[in-house]
Short mmCIF file of C-alpha atoms and ligand atoms in Angstrom, two decimals:
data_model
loop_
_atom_site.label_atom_id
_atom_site.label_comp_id
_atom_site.label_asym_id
_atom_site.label_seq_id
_atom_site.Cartn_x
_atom_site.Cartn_y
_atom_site.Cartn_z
CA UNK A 1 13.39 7.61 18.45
CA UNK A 2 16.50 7.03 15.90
CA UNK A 3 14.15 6.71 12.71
CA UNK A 4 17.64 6.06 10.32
CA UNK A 5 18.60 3.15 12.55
CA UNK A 6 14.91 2.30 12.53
CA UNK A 7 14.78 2.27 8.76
CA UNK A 8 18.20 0.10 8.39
CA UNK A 9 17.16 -2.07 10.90
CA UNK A 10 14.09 -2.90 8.84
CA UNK A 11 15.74 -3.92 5.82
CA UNK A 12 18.42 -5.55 7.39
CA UNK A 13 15.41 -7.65 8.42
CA UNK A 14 14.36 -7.51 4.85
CA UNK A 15 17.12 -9.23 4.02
CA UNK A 16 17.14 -12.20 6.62
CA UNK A 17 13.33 -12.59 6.22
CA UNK A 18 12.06 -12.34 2.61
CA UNK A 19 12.88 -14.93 -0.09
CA UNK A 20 13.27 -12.30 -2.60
CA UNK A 21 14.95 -9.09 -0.49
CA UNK A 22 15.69 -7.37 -3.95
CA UNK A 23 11.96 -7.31 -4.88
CA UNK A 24 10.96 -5.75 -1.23
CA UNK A 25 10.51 -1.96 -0.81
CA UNK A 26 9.29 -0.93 2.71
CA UNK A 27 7.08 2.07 2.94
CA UNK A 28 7.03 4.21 5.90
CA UNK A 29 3.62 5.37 7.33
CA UNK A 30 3.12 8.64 8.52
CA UNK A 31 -0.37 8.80 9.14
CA UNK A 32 0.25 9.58 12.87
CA UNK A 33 2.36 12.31 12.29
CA UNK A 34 2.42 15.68 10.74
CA UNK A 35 4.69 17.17 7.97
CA UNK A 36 7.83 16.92 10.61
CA UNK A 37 7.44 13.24 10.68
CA UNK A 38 8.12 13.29 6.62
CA UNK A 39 11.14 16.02 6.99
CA UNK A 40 12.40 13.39 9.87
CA UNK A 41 12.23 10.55 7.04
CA UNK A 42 13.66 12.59 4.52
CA UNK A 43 16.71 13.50 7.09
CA UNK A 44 17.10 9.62 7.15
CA UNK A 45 17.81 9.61 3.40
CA UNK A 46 14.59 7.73 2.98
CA UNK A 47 11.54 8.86 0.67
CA UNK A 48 8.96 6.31 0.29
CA UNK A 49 5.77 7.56 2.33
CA UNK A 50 2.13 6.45 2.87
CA UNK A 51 -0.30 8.07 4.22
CA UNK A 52 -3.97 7.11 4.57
CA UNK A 53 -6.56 10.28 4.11
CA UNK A 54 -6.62 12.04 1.01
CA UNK A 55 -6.88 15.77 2.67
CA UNK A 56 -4.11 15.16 4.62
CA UNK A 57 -2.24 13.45 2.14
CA UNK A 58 -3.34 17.19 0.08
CA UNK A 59 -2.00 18.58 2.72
CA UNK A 60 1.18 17.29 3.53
CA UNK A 61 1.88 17.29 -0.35
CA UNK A 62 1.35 20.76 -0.57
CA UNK A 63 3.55 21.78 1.52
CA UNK A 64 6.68 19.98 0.30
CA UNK A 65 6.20 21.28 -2.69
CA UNK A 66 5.83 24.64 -1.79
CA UNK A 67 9.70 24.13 -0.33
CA UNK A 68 10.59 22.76 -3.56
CA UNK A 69 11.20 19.45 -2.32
CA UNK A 70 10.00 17.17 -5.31
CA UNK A 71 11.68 13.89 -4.47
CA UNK A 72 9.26 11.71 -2.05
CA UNK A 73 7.40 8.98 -3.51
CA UNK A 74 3.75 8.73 -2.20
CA UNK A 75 1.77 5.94 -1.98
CA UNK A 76 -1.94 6.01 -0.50
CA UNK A 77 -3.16 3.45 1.99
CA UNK A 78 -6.46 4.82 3.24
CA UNK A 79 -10.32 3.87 2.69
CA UNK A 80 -10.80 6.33 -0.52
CA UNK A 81 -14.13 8.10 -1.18
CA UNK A 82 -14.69 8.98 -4.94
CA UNK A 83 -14.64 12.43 -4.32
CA UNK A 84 -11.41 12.56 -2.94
CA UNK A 85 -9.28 10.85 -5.38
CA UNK A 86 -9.02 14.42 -6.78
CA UNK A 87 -6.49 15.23 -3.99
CA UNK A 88 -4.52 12.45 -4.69
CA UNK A 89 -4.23 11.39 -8.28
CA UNK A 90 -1.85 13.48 -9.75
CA UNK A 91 0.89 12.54 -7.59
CA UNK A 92 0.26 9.31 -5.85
CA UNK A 93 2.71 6.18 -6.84
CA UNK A 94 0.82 3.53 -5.95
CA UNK A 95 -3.44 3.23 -4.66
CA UNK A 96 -2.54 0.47 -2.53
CA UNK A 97 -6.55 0.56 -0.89
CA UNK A 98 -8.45 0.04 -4.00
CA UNK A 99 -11.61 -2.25 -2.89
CA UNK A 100 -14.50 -1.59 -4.87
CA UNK A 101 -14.77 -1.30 -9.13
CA UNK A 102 -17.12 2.21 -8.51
CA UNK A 103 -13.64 4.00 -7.10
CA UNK A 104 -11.61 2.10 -9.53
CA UNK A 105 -14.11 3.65 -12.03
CA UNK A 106 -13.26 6.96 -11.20
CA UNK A 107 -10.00 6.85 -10.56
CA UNK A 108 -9.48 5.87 -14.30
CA UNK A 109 -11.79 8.51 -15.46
CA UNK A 110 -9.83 11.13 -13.72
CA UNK A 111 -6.35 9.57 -14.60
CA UNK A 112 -7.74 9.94 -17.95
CA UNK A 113 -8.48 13.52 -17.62
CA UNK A 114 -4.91 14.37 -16.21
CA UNK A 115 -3.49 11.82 -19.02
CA UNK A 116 -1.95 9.75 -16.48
CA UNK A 117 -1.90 6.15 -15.86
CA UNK A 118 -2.78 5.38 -12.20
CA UNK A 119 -0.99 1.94 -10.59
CA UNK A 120 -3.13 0.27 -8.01
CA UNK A 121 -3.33 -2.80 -5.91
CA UNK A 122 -6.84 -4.55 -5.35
CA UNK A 123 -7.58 -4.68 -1.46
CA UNK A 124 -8.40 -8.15 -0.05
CA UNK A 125 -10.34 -9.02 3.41
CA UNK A 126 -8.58 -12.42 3.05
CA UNK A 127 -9.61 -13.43 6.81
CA UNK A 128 -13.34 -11.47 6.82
CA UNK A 129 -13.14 -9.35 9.26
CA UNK A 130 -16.47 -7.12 9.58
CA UNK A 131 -14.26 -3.78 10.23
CA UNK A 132 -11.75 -4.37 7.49
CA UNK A 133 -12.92 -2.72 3.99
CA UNK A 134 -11.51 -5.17 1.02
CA UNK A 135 -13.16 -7.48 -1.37
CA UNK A 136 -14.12 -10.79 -0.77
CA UNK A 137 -12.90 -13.21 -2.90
CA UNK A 138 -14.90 -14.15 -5.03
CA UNK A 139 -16.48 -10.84 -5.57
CA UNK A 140 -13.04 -9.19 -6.77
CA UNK A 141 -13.17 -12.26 -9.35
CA UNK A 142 -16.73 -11.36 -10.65
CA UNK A 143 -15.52 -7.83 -11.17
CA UNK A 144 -12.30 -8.73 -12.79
CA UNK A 145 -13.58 -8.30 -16.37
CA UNK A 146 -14.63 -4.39 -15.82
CA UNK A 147 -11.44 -3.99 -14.15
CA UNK A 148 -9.67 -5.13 -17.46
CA UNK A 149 -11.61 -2.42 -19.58
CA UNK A 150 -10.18 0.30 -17.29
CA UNK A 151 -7.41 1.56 -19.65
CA UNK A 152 -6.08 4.59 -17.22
CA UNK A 153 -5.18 1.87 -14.60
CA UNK A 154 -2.73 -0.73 -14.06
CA UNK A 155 -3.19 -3.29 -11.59
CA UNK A 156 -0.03 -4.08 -10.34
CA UNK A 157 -1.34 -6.83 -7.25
CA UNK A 158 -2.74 -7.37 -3.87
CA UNK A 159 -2.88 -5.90 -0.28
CA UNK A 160 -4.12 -6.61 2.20
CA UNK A 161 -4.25 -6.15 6.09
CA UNK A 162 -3.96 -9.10 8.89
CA UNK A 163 -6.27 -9.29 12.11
CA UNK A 164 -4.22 -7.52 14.38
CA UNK A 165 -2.97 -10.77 16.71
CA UNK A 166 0.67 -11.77 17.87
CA UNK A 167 -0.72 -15.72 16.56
CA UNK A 168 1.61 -15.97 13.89
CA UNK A 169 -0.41 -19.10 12.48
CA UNK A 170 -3.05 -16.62 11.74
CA UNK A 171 -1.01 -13.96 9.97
CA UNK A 172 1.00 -16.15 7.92
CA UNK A 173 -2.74 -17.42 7.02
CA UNK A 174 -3.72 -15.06 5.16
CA UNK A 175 -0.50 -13.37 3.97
CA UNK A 176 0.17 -16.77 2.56
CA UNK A 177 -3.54 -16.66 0.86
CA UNK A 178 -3.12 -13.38 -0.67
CA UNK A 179 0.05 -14.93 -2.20
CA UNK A 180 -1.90 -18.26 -3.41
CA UNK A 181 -4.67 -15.79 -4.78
CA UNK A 182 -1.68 -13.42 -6.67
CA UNK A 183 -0.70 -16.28 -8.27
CA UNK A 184 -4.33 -17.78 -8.81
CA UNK A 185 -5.28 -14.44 -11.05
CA UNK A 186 -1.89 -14.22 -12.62
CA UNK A 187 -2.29 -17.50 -14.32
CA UNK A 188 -6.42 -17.41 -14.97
CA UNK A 189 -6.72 -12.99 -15.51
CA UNK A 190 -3.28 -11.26 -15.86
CA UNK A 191 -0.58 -13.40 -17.43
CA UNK A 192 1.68 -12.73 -15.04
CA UNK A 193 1.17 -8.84 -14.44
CA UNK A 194 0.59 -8.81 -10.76
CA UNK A 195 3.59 -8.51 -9.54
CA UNK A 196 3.34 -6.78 -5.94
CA UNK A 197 1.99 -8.08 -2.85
CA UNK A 198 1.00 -5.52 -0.32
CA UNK A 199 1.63 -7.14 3.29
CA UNK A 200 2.91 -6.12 6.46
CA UNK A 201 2.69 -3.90 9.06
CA UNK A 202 4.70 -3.21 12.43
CA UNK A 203 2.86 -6.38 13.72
CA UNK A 204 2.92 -8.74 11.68
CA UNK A 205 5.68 -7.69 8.94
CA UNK A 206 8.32 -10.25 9.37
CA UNK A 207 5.58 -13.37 8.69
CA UNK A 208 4.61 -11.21 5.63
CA UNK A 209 8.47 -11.35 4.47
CA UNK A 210 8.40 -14.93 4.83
CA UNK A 211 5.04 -15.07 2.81
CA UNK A 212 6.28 -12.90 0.13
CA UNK A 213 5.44 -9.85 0.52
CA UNK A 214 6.79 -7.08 -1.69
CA UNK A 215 5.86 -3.86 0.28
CA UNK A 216 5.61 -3.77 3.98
CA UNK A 217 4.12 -0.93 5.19
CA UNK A 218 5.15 0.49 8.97
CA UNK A 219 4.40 3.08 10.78
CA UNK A 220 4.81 2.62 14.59
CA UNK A 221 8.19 0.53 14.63
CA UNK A 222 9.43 3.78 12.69
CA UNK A 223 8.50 6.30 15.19
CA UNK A 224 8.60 4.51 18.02
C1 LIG B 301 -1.58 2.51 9.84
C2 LIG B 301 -1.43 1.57 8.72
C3 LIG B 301 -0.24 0.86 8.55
C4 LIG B 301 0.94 0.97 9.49
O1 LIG B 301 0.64 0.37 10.71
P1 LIG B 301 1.72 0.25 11.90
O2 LIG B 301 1.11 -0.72 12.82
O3 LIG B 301 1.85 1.62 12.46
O4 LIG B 301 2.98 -0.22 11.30
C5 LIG B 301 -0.16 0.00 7.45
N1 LIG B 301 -1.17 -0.14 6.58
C6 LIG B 301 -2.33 0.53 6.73
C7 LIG B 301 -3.40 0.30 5.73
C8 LIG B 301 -2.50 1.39 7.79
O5 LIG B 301 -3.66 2.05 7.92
#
């Protein structure tokens, strides 16, 4: 396991892959792992993390900051329950899982409380799969004017997660329907505000480069 060459090796393929390299930010998942995994990352001279359970993610936070070590950007991936978001809000970059106006509810309530404005992306089953969490289509667009009264939020896009398959037809699919839906709600909704598309994992991620993504998220081809 050489997680630096790992990491470079990634956005090398960054650049040969996405149309836009300079918009792409990969985000390394470290959901298998404990706090070593992170320290291993950090060693790398990389600092974007994601991890996908909010007492863990507690966890994990905690102790980093007990060594003082202030400097890792966290993003959350995870199904979140309402009553977890407490572990999570002050520090989390980005609520890449957001997939149902309730939680987005909260979350601005308690971003409001801790006078904080929380970025999230709205989750998308794009292909329907009965184990994936996400909104259907045209449900997210039926909630879309609540969404806008949320002032403690800031919807920065989509994410969403392919079937896992080595068919590339069917990951560039839906990667390239979360794209046409992006840019559906950024003309009809947001005037242009979305401006992240959350595809891409150890799978599937170079299809979601060529589809646009903006944050690929990988765990295994890290730690591998
Ligand atoms: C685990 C996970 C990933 C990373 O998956 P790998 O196959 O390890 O790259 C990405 N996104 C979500 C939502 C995950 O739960």
């Amino acid at each position: 396991m050489d997680i630096k060459k790992n990491i470079q090796d990634i956005k090398d393929e960054i650049k040969k892959y996405s149309p836009h390299p300079d918009k792409v930010k990969l985000i390394v998942v470290t959901k298998y792992g404990g706090v070593e995994d992170i320290e291993k990352v950090l060693a790398a001279n990389y600092n974007v993390i994601a991890e996908n359970k909010a007492q863990v993610f507690r966890d994990k936070l905690k102790y980093f900051k007990e060594k003082k070590i202030e400097n890792i950007e966290w993003h959350f991936i995870g199904n979140l329950q309402s009553n977890k978001i407490k572990y999570i809000i002050e520090d989390v970059k980005l609520i890449h899982s957001v997939n149902k106006l309730s939680l987005a509810k909260e979350i601005d309530k308690q971003a409001k409380a801790v006078s904080k404005k929380v970025n999230i992306l709205l989750e998308v089953n794009i292909f329907g799969e009965e184990s994936k969490h996400g909104y259907e289509e045209a449900a997210l667009i039926q909630d879309l004017a609540e969404y806008k009264k949320l002032e403690n939020i800031n919807i920065c896009g989509l994410m969403t997660m392919a079937p896992y398959t080595d068919d590339e037809d069917i990951q560039r699919q839906v990667f390239s329907s979360l794209r046409a839906l992006k840019d559906r709600l950024n003309k009809e909704y947001f005037s242009g505000n979305l401006t992240e598309l959350s595809m891409g994992m150890t799978n599937d991620y170079k299809v979601a480069l060529e589809e646009g993504a903006t944050l690929i998220r990988i765990g295994r081809k890290i730690f591998e």
